[in-house]
Amino acid sequence: MDEETIKAANETFEKICAVLDARKWHYTKEGERKLTFEVYGEDLPMRFNIYVDADRRLVRMHSPLPLRFPENALDVGAIATSEINYKLADGSFDYDMDSGGVCFRLTTSFCSSLISEAVFDYMVHCACSTVDDYNDRLFFLAKESLTLESFLETL
């Protein structure tokens, strides 16, 4: 990897940190160009991981949800996440058919471009509000306290 790419990745990471600092949010740096933070929305706590991937020139933001669809409801999880994703403008919920796990993902590229802090502010806001909008309903659906039909009516 060339020095220019490493420099761009490091500058990108520092801009992300500046956005979180401006919000006065606590975060933990974990390794090179990776951080984690937690926020509390209306219901469940939300954990986020942000990675600045210098090799692929991407900023990847993930939020693993604290739920697993049971084996007898794996199809329910697939339908629910597909229906949500159809409605989203940015980001997506990744669904693991093997484990029943769900993770929100949002990415942006810094390839051959300079990205402003406003883009990262949008990413953080978008990811937090999207996860907060859906995490509780997916949780109750996975716990079978909510039917798929009722879930779909709330979308």
PDB file of N, CA and C in Angstrom, residues 41-146:
ATOM      1  N   GLY A  41     -30.572   4.392  22.638  1.00  0.00           N
ATOM      2  CA  GLY A  41     -31.678   5.015  21.939  1.00  0.00           C
ATOM      3  C   GLY A  41     -32.920   4.974  22.807  1.00  0.00           C
ATOM      4  N   GLU A  42     -34.044   4.741  22.162  1.00  0.00           N
ATOM      5  CA  GLU A  42     -35.312   4.715  22.876  1.00  0.00           C
ATOM      6  C   GLU A  42     -35.507   3.441  23.682  1.00  0.00           C
ATOM      7  N   ASP A  43     -34.778   2.393  23.347  1.00  0.00           N
ATOM      8  CA  ASP A  43     -35.050   1.115  24.010  1.00  0.00           C
ATOM      9  C   ASP A  43     -33.787   0.320  24.300  1.00  0.00           C
ATOM     10  N   LEU A  44     -33.201  -0.311  23.316  1.00  0.00           N
ATOM     11  CA  LEU A  44     -32.044  -1.184  23.523  1.00  0.00           C
ATOM     12  C   LEU A  44     -30.729  -0.433  23.323  1.00  0.00           C
ATOM     13  N   PRO A  45     -29.677  -0.803  24.063  1.00  0.00           N
ATOM     14  CA  PRO A  45     -28.365  -0.203  23.797  1.00  0.00           C
ATOM     15  C   PRO A  45     -27.871  -0.639  22.418  1.00  0.00           C
ATOM     16  N   MET A  46     -27.117   0.234  21.795  1.00  0.00           N
ATOM     17  CA  MET A  46     -26.606  -0.043  20.450  1.00  0.00           C
ATOM     18  C   MET A  46     -25.092   0.071  20.455  1.00  0.00           C
ATOM     19  N   ARG A  47     -24.433  -0.942  19.911  1.00  0.00           N
ATOM     20  CA  ARG A  47     -22.980  -0.949  19.799  1.00  0.00           C
ATOM     21  C   ARG A  47     -22.620  -0.767  18.327  1.00  0.00           C
ATOM     22  N   PHE A  48     -21.627   0.068  18.083  1.00  0.00           N
ATOM     23  CA  PHE A  48     -21.170   0.323  16.719  1.00  0.00           C
ATOM     24  C   PHE A  48     -19.670   0.113  16.627  1.00  0.00           C
ATOM     25  N   ASN A  49     -19.254  -0.433  15.509  1.00  0.00           N
ATOM     26  CA  ASN A  49     -17.843  -0.612  15.172  1.00  0.00           C
ATOM     27  C   ASN A  49     -17.597   0.164  13.890  1.00  0.00           C
ATOM     28  N   ILE A  50     -16.546   0.955  13.864  1.00  0.00           N
ATOM     29  CA  ILE A  50     -16.164   1.661  12.638  1.00  0.00           C
ATOM     30  C   ILE A  50     -14.741   1.252  12.285  1.00  0.00           C
ATOM     31  N   TYR A  51     -14.568   0.842  11.045  1.00  0.00           N
ATOM     32  CA  TYR A  51     -13.259   0.441  10.528  1.00  0.00           C
ATOM     33  C   TYR A  51     -12.938   1.310   9.315  1.00  0.00           C
ATOM     34  N   VAL A  52     -11.744   1.843   9.279  1.00  0.00           N
ATOM     35  CA  VAL A  52     -11.267   2.504   8.069  1.00  0.00           C
ATOM     36  C   VAL A  52     -10.345   1.503   7.396  1.00  0.00           C
ATOM     37  N   ASP A  53     -10.817   0.941   6.316  1.00  0.00           N
ATOM     38  CA  ASP A  53     -10.122  -0.111   5.579  1.00  0.00           C
ATOM     39  C   ASP A  53      -9.272   0.539   4.488  1.00  0.00           C
ATOM     40  N   ALA A  54      -7.984   0.691   4.765  1.00  0.00           N
ATOM     41  CA  ALA A  54      -7.086   1.361   3.831  1.00  0.00           C
ATOM     42  C   ALA A  54      -6.931   0.567   2.531  1.00  0.00           C
ATOM     43  N   ASP A  55      -6.890  -0.760   2.628  1.00  0.00           N
ATOM     44  CA  ASP A  55      -6.719  -1.582   1.430  1.00  0.00           C
ATOM     45  C   ASP A  55      -7.857  -1.373   0.428  1.00  0.00           C
ATOM     46  N   ARG A  56      -9.061  -1.336   0.922  1.00  0.00           N
ATOM     47  CA  ARG A  56     -10.234  -1.191   0.048  1.00  0.00           C
ATOM     48  C   ARG A  56     -10.730   0.239  -0.053  1.00  0.00           C
ATOM     49  N   ARG A  57     -10.093   1.133   0.715  1.00  0.00           N
ATOM     50  CA  ARG A  57     -10.441   2.552   0.737  1.00  0.00           C
ATOM     51  C   ARG A  57     -11.911   2.765   1.105  1.00  0.00           C
ATOM     52  N   LEU A  58     -12.319   2.063   2.165  1.00  0.00           N
ATOM     53  CA  LEU A  58     -13.697   2.115   2.631  1.00  0.00           C
ATOM     54  C   LEU A  58     -13.761   2.464   4.108  1.00  0.00           C
ATOM     55  N   VAL A  59     -14.841   3.123   4.480  1.00  0.00           N
ATOM     56  CA  VAL A  59     -15.218   3.261   5.877  1.00  0.00           C
ATOM     57  C   VAL A  59     -16.390   2.315   6.062  1.00  0.00           C
ATOM     58  N   ARG A  60     -16.237   1.363   6.981  1.00  0.00           N
ATOM     59  CA  ARG A  60     -17.281   0.374   7.235  1.00  0.00           C
ATOM     60  C   ARG A  60     -17.790   0.563   8.655  1.00  0.00           C
ATOM     61  N   MET A  61     -19.093   0.697   8.767  1.00  0.00           N
ATOM     62  CA  MET A  61     -19.724   0.861  10.069  1.00  0.00           C
ATOM     63  C   MET A  61     -20.667  -0.305  10.280  1.00  0.00           C
ATOM     64  N   HIS A  62     -20.508  -1.006  11.402  1.00  0.00           N
ATOM     65  CA  HIS A  62     -21.337  -2.177  11.717  1.00  0.00           C
ATOM     66  C   HIS A  62     -21.968  -2.002  13.086  1.00  0.00           C
ATOM     67  N   SER A  63     -23.161  -2.549  13.218  1.00  0.00           N
ATOM     68  CA  SER A  63     -23.822  -2.594  14.519  1.00  0.00           C
ATOM     69  C   SER A  63     -24.468  -3.964  14.677  1.00  0.00           C
ATOM     70  N   PRO A  64     -23.801  -4.878  15.398  1.00  0.00           N
ATOM     71  CA  PRO A  64     -24.412  -6.191  15.626  1.00  0.00           C
ATOM     72  C   PRO A  64     -25.575  -6.046  16.614  1.00  0.00           C
ATOM     73  N   LEU A  65     -26.720  -6.576  16.261  1.00  0.00           N
ATOM     74  CA  LEU A  65     -27.887  -6.486  17.139  1.00  0.00           C
ATOM     75  C   LEU A  65     -27.842  -7.600  18.182  1.00  0.00           C
ATOM     76  N   PRO A  66     -28.318  -7.303  19.392  1.00  0.00           N
ATOM     77  CA  PRO A  66     -28.251  -8.295  20.479  1.00  0.00           C
ATOM     78  C   PRO A  66     -29.416  -9.284  20.402  1.00  0.00           C
ATOM     79  N   LEU A  67     -29.463 -10.030  19.310  1.00  0.00           N
ATOM     80  CA  LEU A  67     -30.552 -10.986  19.121  1.00  0.00           C
ATOM     81  C   LEU A  67     -30.120 -12.091  18.173  1.00  0.00           C
ATOM     82  N   ARG A  68     -30.823 -13.196  18.243  1.00  0.00           N
ATOM     83  CA  ARG A  68     -30.646 -14.328  17.332  1.00  0.00           C
ATOM     84  C   ARG A  68     -32.029 -14.905  17.070  1.00  0.00           C
ATOM     85  N   PHE A  69     -32.336 -15.103  15.807  1.00  0.00           N
ATOM     86  CA  PHE A  69     -33.577 -15.792  15.476  1.00  0.00           C
ATOM     87  C   PHE A  69     -33.351 -17.279  15.719  1.00  0.00           C
ATOM     88  N   PRO A  70     -34.299 -17.929  16.399  1.00  0.00           N
ATOM     89  CA  PRO A  70     -34.136 -19.360  16.667  1.00  0.00           C
ATOM     90  C   PRO A  70     -34.258 -20.169  15.377  1.00  0.00           C
ATOM     91  N   GLU A  71     -33.782 -21.384  15.426  1.00  0.00           N
ATOM     92  CA  GLU A  71     -33.758 -22.246  14.243  1.00  0.00           C
ATOM     93  C   GLU A  71     -35.133 -22.382  13.599  1.00  0.00           C
ATOM     94  N   ASN A  72     -36.170 -22.442  14.406  1.00  0.00           N
ATOM     95  CA  ASN A  72     -37.515 -22.603  13.848  1.00  0.00           C
ATOM     96  C   ASN A  72     -38.073 -21.309  13.240  1.00  0.00           C
ATOM     97  N   ALA A  73     -37.330 -20.192  13.364  1.00  0.00           N
ATOM     98  CA  ALA A  73     -37.807 -18.916  12.829  1.00  0.00           C
ATOM     99  C   ALA A  73     -36.779 -18.243  11.921  1.00  0.00           C
ATOM    100  N   LEU A  74     -35.856 -19.031  11.366  1.00  0.00           N
ATOM    101  CA  LEU A  74     -34.837 -18.439  10.487  1.00  0.00           C
ATOM    102  C   LEU A  74     -35.462 -17.769   9.269  1.00  0.00           C
ATOM    103  N   ASP A  75     -36.531 -18.367   8.744  1.00  0.00           N
ATOM    104  CA  ASP A  75     -37.202 -17.768   7.590  1.00  0.00           C
ATOM    105  C   ASP A  75     -37.864 -16.444   7.967  1.00  0.00           C
ATOM    106  N   VAL A  76     -38.356 -16.331   9.175  1.00  0.00           N
ATOM    107  CA  VAL A  76     -38.974 -15.087   9.654  1.00  0.00           C
ATOM    108  C   VAL A  76     -37.936 -13.967   9.674  1.00  0.00           C
ATOM    109  N   GLY A  77     -36.747 -14.265  10.168  1.00  0.00           N
ATOM    110  CA  GLY A  77     -35.674 -13.276  10.185  1.00  0.00           C
ATOM    111  C   GLY A  77     -35.281 -12.819   8.790  1.00  0.00           C
ATOM    112  N   ALA A  78     -35.245 -13.759   7.863  1.00  0.00           N
ATOM    113  CA  ALA A  78     -34.894 -13.421   6.479  1.00  0.00           C
ATOM    114  C   ALA A  78     -35.951 -12.513   5.850  1.00  0.00           C
ATOM    115  N   ILE A  79     -37.200 -12.833   6.069  1.00  0.00           N
ATOM    116  CA  ILE A  79     -38.280 -12.012   5.509  1.00  0.00           C
ATOM    117  C   ILE A  79     -38.255 -10.620   6.130  1.00  0.00           C
ATOM    118  N   ALA A  80     -38.133 -10.557   7.444  1.00  0.00           N
ATOM    119  CA  ALA A  80     -38.150  -9.268   8.145  1.00  0.00           C
ATOM    120  C   ALA A  80     -37.013  -8.359   7.688  1.00  0.00           C
ATOM    121  N   THR A  81     -35.793  -8.886   7.646  1.00  0.00           N
ATOM    122  CA  THR A  81     -34.663  -8.044   7.244  1.00  0.00           C
ATOM    123  C   THR A  81     -34.769  -7.642   5.772  1.00  0.00           C
ATOM    124  N   SER A  82     -35.286  -8.507   4.931  1.00  0.00           N
ATOM    125  CA  SER A  82     -35.475  -8.157   3.520  1.00  0.00           C
ATOM    126  C   SER A  82     -36.491  -7.035   3.363  1.00  0.00           C
ATOM    127  N   GLU A  83     -37.577  -7.106   4.115  1.00  0.00           N
ATOM    128  CA  GLU A  83     -38.603  -6.064   4.046  1.00  0.00           C
ATOM    129  C   GLU A  83     -38.070  -4.727   4.545  1.00  0.00           C
ATOM    130  N   ILE A  84     -37.301  -4.752   5.621  1.00  0.00           N
ATOM    131  CA  ILE A  84     -36.705  -3.509   6.117  1.00  0.00           C
ATOM    132  C   ILE A  84     -35.754  -2.935   5.064  1.00  0.00           C
ATOM    133  N   ASN A  85     -34.870  -3.778   4.542  1.00  0.00           N
ATOM    134  CA  ASN A  85     -33.872  -3.307   3.576  1.00  0.00           C
ATOM    135  C   ASN A  85     -34.509  -2.676   2.348  1.00  0.00           C
ATOM    136  N   TYR A  86     -35.662  -3.187   1.941  1.00  0.00           N
ATOM    137  CA  TYR A  86     -36.367  -2.636   0.785  1.00  0.00           C
ATOM    138  C   TYR A  86     -36.748  -1.178   1.028  1.00  0.00           C
ATOM    139  N   LYS A  87     -36.982  -0.818   2.281  1.00  0.00           N
ATOM    140  CA  LYS A  87     -37.434   0.524   2.630  1.00  0.00           C
ATOM    141  C   LYS A  87     -36.289   1.499   2.937  1.00  0.00           C
ATOM    142  N   LEU A  88     -35.091   0.992   3.170  1.00  0.00           N
ATOM    143  CA  LEU A  88     -33.979   1.858   3.573  1.00  0.00           C
ATOM    144  C   LEU A  88     -33.341   2.573   2.388  1.00  0.00           C
ATOM    145  N   ALA A  89     -32.989   3.835   2.606  1.00  0.00           N
ATOM    146  CA  ALA A  89     -32.268   4.592   1.584  1.00  0.00           C
ATOM    147  C   ALA A  89     -30.767   4.327   1.677  1.00  0.00           C
ATOM    148  N   ASP A  90     -30.249   4.207   2.906  1.00  0.00           N
ATOM    149  CA  ASP A  90     -28.820   3.992   3.111  1.00  0.00           C
ATOM    150  C   ASP A  90     -28.614   2.902   4.151  1.00  0.00           C
ATOM    151  N   GLY A  91     -27.616   2.074   3.917  1.00  0.00           N
ATOM    152  CA  GLY A  91     -27.304   0.986   4.837  1.00  0.00           C
ATOM    153  C   GLY A  91     -28.204  -0.212   4.605  1.00  0.00           C
ATOM    154  N   SER A  92     -27.890  -1.283   5.334  1.00  0.00           N
ATOM    155  CA  SER A  92     -28.705  -2.498   5.218  1.00  0.00           C
ATOM    156  C   SER A  92     -28.498  -3.354   6.458  1.00  0.00           C
ATOM    157  N   PHE A  93     -29.471  -4.203   6.704  1.00  0.00           N
ATOM    158  CA  PHE A  93     -29.351  -5.194   7.758  1.00  0.00           C
ATOM    159  C   PHE A  93     -28.881  -6.490   7.108  1.00  0.00           C
ATOM    160  N   ASP A  94     -27.743  -6.977   7.565  1.00  0.00           N
ATOM    161  CA  ASP A  94     -27.214  -8.251   7.079  1.00  0.00           C
ATOM    162  C   ASP A  94     -27.771  -9.345   7.971  1.00  0.00           C
ATOM    163  N   TYR A  95     -28.214 -10.410   7.353  1.00  0.00           N
ATOM    164  CA  TYR A  95     -28.826 -11.503   8.097  1.00  0.00           C
ATOM    165  C   TYR A  95     -28.049 -12.775   7.845  1.00  0.00           C
ATOM    166  N   ASP A  96     -27.667 -13.459   8.913  1.00  0.00           N
ATOM    167  CA  ASP A  96     -26.922 -14.711   8.820  1.00  0.00           C
ATOM    168  C   ASP A  96     -27.896 -15.875   8.988  1.00  0.00           C
ATOM    169  N   MET A  97     -28.189 -16.556   7.902  1.00  0.00           N
ATOM    170  CA  MET A  97     -29.148 -17.669   7.927  1.00  0.00           C
ATOM    171  C   MET A  97     -28.655 -18.838   8.772  1.00  0.00           C
ATOM    172  N   ASP A  98     -27.356 -18.946   8.979  1.00  0.00           N
ATOM    173  CA  ASP A  98     -26.832 -20.044   9.789  1.00  0.00           C
ATOM    174  C   ASP A  98     -27.034 -19.802  11.276  1.00  0.00           C
ATOM    175  N   SER A  99     -26.743 -18.579  11.719  1.00  0.00           N
ATOM    176  CA  SER A  99     -26.815 -18.288  13.159  1.00  0.00           C
ATOM    177  C   SER A  99     -28.089 -17.568  13.579  1.00  0.00           C
ATOM    178  N   GLY A 100     -28.782 -16.949  12.617  1.00  0.00           N
ATOM    179  CA  GLY A 100     -29.950 -16.146  12.947  1.00  0.00           C
ATOM    180  C   GLY A 100     -29.588 -14.755  13.427  1.00  0.00           C
ATOM    181  N   GLY A 101     -28.322 -14.387  13.304  1.00  0.00           N
ATOM    182  CA  GLY A 101     -27.862 -13.074  13.755  1.00  0.00           C
ATOM    183  C   GLY A 101     -28.149 -11.978  12.748  1.00  0.00           C
ATOM    184  N   VAL A 102     -28.244 -10.747  13.260  1.00  0.00           N
ATOM    185  CA  VAL A 102     -28.522  -9.579  12.424  1.00  0.00           C
ATOM    186  C   VAL A 102     -27.508  -8.487  12.759  1.00  0.00           C
ATOM    187  N   CYS A 103     -27.022  -7.817  11.718  1.00  0.00           N
ATOM    188  CA  CYS A 103     -26.048  -6.745  11.879  1.00  0.00           C
ATOM    189  C   CYS A 103     -26.400  -5.626  10.899  1.00  0.00           C
ATOM    190  N   PHE A 104     -26.404  -4.382  11.364  1.00  0.00           N
ATOM    191  CA  PHE A 104     -26.606  -3.261  10.455  1.00  0.00           C
ATOM    192  C   PHE A 104     -25.257  -2.866   9.876  1.00  0.00           C
ATOM    193  N   ARG A 105     -25.245  -2.509   8.586  1.00  0.00           N
ATOM    194  CA  ARG A 105     -23.989  -2.141   7.912  1.00  0.00           C
ATOM    195  C   ARG A 105     -24.204  -0.897   7.061  1.00  0.00           C
ATOM    196  N   LEU A 106     -23.248   0.015   7.139  1.00  0.00           N
ATOM    197  CA  LEU A 106     -23.249   1.222   6.327  1.00  0.00           C
ATOM    198  C   LEU A 106     -21.810   1.493   5.912  1.00  0.00           C
ATOM    199  N   THR A 107     -21.592   1.769   4.647  1.00  0.00           N
ATOM    200  CA  THR A 107     -20.226   2.007   4.156  1.00  0.00           C
ATOM    201  C   THR A 107     -20.173   3.250   3.286  1.00  0.00           C
ATOM    202  N   THR A 108     -18.965   3.796   3.169  1.00  0.00           N
ATOM    203  CA  THR A 108     -18.700   4.845   2.195  1.00  0.00           C
ATOM    204  C   THR A 108     -17.241   4.707   1.764  1.00  0.00           C
ATOM    205  N   SER A 109     -16.949   5.177   0.577  1.00  0.00           N
ATOM    206  CA  SER A 109     -15.596   5.062   0.030  1.00  0.00           C
ATOM    207  C   SER A 109     -14.873   6.398   0.102  1.00  0.00           C
ATOM    208  N   PHE A 110     -13.577   6.336   0.374  1.00  0.00           N
ATOM    209  CA  PHE A 110     -12.752   7.541   0.304  1.00  0.00           C
ATOM    210  C   PHE A 110     -11.722   7.409  -0.809  1.00  0.00           C
ATOM    211  N   CYS A 111     -12.017   6.589  -1.791  1.00  0.00           N
ATOM    212  CA  CYS A 111     -11.119   6.375  -2.930  1.00  0.00           C
ATOM    213  C   CYS A 111     -11.067   7.632  -3.804  1.00  0.00           C
ATOM    214  N   SER A 112      -9.895   8.171  -3.973  1.00  0.00           N
ATOM    215  CA  SER A 112      -9.667   9.345  -4.821  1.00  0.00           C
ATOM    216  C   SER A 112     -10.564  10.522  -4.453  1.00  0.00           C
ATOM    217  N   SER A 113     -10.866  10.670  -3.167  1.00  0.00           N
ATOM    218  CA  SER A 113     -11.712  11.793  -2.758  1.00  0.00           C
ATOM    219  C   SER A 113     -11.401  12.195  -1.328  1.00  0.00           C
ATOM    220  N   LEU A 114     -11.773  13.407  -1.026  1.00  0.00           N
ATOM    221  CA  LEU A 114     -11.682  13.916   0.332  1.00  0.00           C
ATOM    222  C   LEU A 114     -13.104  13.953   0.878  1.00  0.00           C
ATOM    223  N   ILE A 115     -13.321  13.329   2.010  1.00  0.00           N
ATOM    224  CA  ILE A 115     -14.653  13.277   2.583  1.00  0.00           C
ATOM    225  C   ILE A 115     -14.703  14.225   3.769  1.00  0.00           C
ATOM    226  N   SER A 116     -15.748  15.016   3.818  1.00  0.00           N
ATOM    227  CA  SER A 116     -15.878  15.981   4.899  1.00  0.00           C
ATOM    228  C   SER A 116     -16.415  15.316   6.163  1.00  0.00           C
ATOM    229  N   GLU A 117     -16.261  16.017   7.275  1.00  0.00           N
ATOM    230  CA  GLU A 117     -16.807  15.526   8.534  1.00  0.00           C
ATOM    231  C   GLU A 117     -18.324  15.408   8.454  1.00  0.00           C
ATOM    232  N   ALA A 118     -18.957  16.215   7.616  1.00  0.00           N
ATOM    233  CA  ALA A 118     -20.420  16.165   7.472  1.00  0.00           C
ATOM    234  C   ALA A 118     -20.881  14.792   6.981  1.00  0.00           C
ATOM    235  N   VAL A 119     -20.096  14.148   6.147  1.00  0.00           N
ATOM    236  CA  VAL A 119     -20.449  12.806   5.667  1.00  0.00           C
ATOM    237  C   VAL A 119     -20.428  11.819   6.827  1.00  0.00           C
ATOM    238  N   PHE A 120     -19.435  11.915   7.670  1.00  0.00           N
ATOM    239  CA  PHE A 120     -19.340  11.001   8.805  1.00  0.00           C
ATOM    240  C   PHE A 120     -20.405  11.309   9.847  1.00  0.00           C
ATOM    241  N   ASP A 121     -20.731  12.583   9.999  1.00  0.00           N
ATOM    242  CA  ASP A 121     -21.821  12.951  10.902  1.00  0.00           C
ATOM    243  C   ASP A 121     -23.124  12.328  10.400  1.00  0.00           C
ATOM    244  N   TYR A 122     -23.348  12.380   9.093  1.00  0.00           N
ATOM    245  CA  TYR A 122     -24.533  11.753   8.505  1.00  0.00           C
ATOM    246  C   TYR A 122     -24.504  10.239   8.731  1.00  0.00           C
ATOM    247  N   MET A 123     -23.353   9.616   8.500  1.00  0.00           N
ATOM    248  CA  MET A 123     -23.255   8.164   8.690  1.00  0.00           C
ATOM    249  C   MET A 123     -23.632   7.769  10.115  1.00  0.00           C
ATOM    250  N   VAL A 124     -23.086   8.479  11.086  1.00  0.00           N
ATOM    251  CA  VAL A 124     -23.362   8.160  12.485  1.00  0.00           C
ATOM    252  C   VAL A 124     -24.844   8.373  12.785  1.00  0.00           C
ATOM    253  N   HIS A 125     -25.382   9.489  12.347  1.00  0.00           N
ATOM    254  CA  HIS A 125     -26.801   9.766  12.586  1.00  0.00           C
ATOM    255  C   HIS A 125     -27.689   8.733  11.899  1.00  0.00           C
ATOM    256  N   CYS A 126     -27.405   8.449  10.648  1.00  0.00           N
ATOM    257  CA  CYS A 126     -28.201   7.491   9.878  1.00  0.00           C
ATOM    258  C   CYS A 126     -28.161   6.104  10.521  1.00  0.00           C
ATOM    259  N   ALA A 127     -26.978   5.642  10.870  1.00  0.00           N
ATOM    260  CA  ALA A 127     -26.844   4.310  11.455  1.00  0.00           C
ATOM    261  C   ALA A 127     -27.551   4.233  12.808  1.00  0.00           C
ATOM    262  N   CYS A 128     -27.339   5.228  13.643  1.00  0.00           N
ATOM    263  CA  CYS A 128     -27.964   5.203  14.975  1.00  0.00           C
ATOM    264  C   CYS A 128     -29.483   5.257  14.875  1.00  0.00           C
ATOM    265  N   SER A 129     -30.001   6.125  14.049  1.00  0.00           N
ATOM    266  CA  SER A 129     -31.462   6.236  13.963  1.00  0.00           C
ATOM    267  C   SER A 129     -32.075   4.999  13.307  1.00  0.00           C
ATOM    268  N   THR A 130     -31.411   4.425  12.322  1.00  0.00           N
ATOM    269  CA  THR A 130     -31.943   3.227  11.667  1.00  0.00           C
ATOM    270  C   THR A 130     -31.949   2.044  12.628  1.00  0.00           C
ATOM    271  N   VAL A 131     -30.848   1.821  13.309  1.00  0.00           N
ATOM    272  CA  VAL A 131     -30.787   0.718  14.264  1.00  0.00           C
ATOM    273  C   VAL A 131     -31.818   0.930  15.370  1.00  0.00           C
ATOM    274  N   ASP A 132     -31.925   2.161  15.865  1.00  0.00           N
ATOM    275  CA  ASP A 132     -32.882   2.445  16.928  1.00  0.00           C
ATOM    276  C   ASP A 132     -34.328   2.224  16.459  1.00  0.00           C
ATOM    277  N   ASP A 133     -34.602   2.517  15.200  1.00  0.00           N
ATOM    278  CA  ASP A 133     -35.956   2.330  14.660  1.00  0.00           C
ATOM    279  C   ASP A 133     -36.365   0.862  14.602  1.00  0.00           C
ATOM    280  N   TYR A 134     -35.403  -0.021  14.357  1.00  0.00           N
ATOM    281  CA  TYR A 134     -35.760  -1.419  14.074  1.00  0.00           C
ATOM    282  C   TYR A 134     -35.285  -2.439  15.110  1.00  0.00           C
ATOM    283  N   ASN A 135     -34.315  -2.111  15.955  1.00  0.00           N
ATOM    284  CA  ASN A 135     -33.741  -3.137  16.821  1.00  0.00           C
ATOM    285  C   ASN A 135     -34.751  -3.742  17.795  1.00  0.00           C
ATOM    286  N   ASP A 136     -35.635  -2.930  18.344  1.00  0.00           N
ATOM    287  CA  ASP A 136     -36.602  -3.467  19.306  1.00  0.00           C
ATOM    288  C   ASP A 136     -37.622  -4.374  18.636  1.00  0.00           C
ATOM    289  N   ARG A 137     -38.088  -3.977  17.466  1.00  0.00           N
ATOM    290  CA  ARG A 137     -39.070  -4.819  16.757  1.00  0.00           C
ATOM    291  C   ARG A 137     -38.449  -6.138  16.307  1.00  0.00           C
ATOM    292  N   LEU A 138     -37.208  -6.087  15.833  1.00  0.00           N
ATOM    293  CA  LEU A 138     -36.530  -7.328  15.461  1.00  0.00           C
ATOM    294  C   LEU A 138     -36.284  -8.199  16.686  1.00  0.00           C
ATOM    295  N   PHE A 139     -35.949  -7.567  17.808  1.00  0.00           N
ATOM    296  CA  PHE A 139     -35.730  -8.303  19.051  1.00  0.00           C
ATOM    297  C   PHE A 139     -37.003  -9.064  19.456  1.00  0.00           C
ATOM    298  N   PHE A 140     -38.132  -8.377  19.466  1.00  0.00           N
ATOM    299  CA  PHE A 140     -39.387  -9.026  19.854  1.00  0.00           C
ATOM    300  C   PHE A 140     -39.817 -10.085  18.841  1.00  0.00           C
ATOM    301  N   LEU A 141     -39.513  -9.845  17.583  1.00  0.00           N
ATOM    302  CA  LEU A 141     -39.813 -10.840  16.553  1.00  0.00           C
ATOM    303  C   LEU A 141     -38.963 -12.095  16.759  1.00  0.00           C
ATOM    304  N   ALA A 142     -37.679 -11.902  17.054  1.00  0.00           N
ATOM    305  CA  ALA A 142     -36.779 -13.044  17.296  1.00  0.00           C
ATOM    306  C   ALA A 142     -37.173 -13.804  18.554  1.00  0.00           C
ATOM    307  N   LYS A 143     -37.700 -13.101  19.552  1.00  0.00           N
ATOM    308  CA  LYS A 143     -38.133 -13.744  20.801  1.00  0.00           C
ATOM    309  C   LYS A 143     -39.548 -14.329  20.665  1.00  0.00           C
ATOM    310  N   GLU A 144     -40.116 -14.181  19.483  1.00  0.00           N
ATOM    311  CA  GLU A 144     -41.457 -14.692  19.170  1.00  0.00           C
ATOM    312  C   GLU A 144     -42.533 -14.038  20.042  1.00  0.00           C
ATOM    313  N   SER A 145     -42.269 -12.801  20.474  1.00  0.00           N
ATOM    314  CA  SER A 145     -43.257 -12.001  21.196  1.00  0.00           C
ATOM    315  C   SER A 145     -44.061 -11.132  20.239  1.00  0.00           C
ATOM    316  N   LEU A 146     -43.686 -11.159  18.979  1.00  0.00           N
ATOM    317  CA  LEU A 146     -44.333 -10.388  17.929  1.00  0.00           C
ATOM    318  C   LEU A 146     -44.441 -11.289  16.716  1.00  0.00           C
TER     319      LEU A 146
END
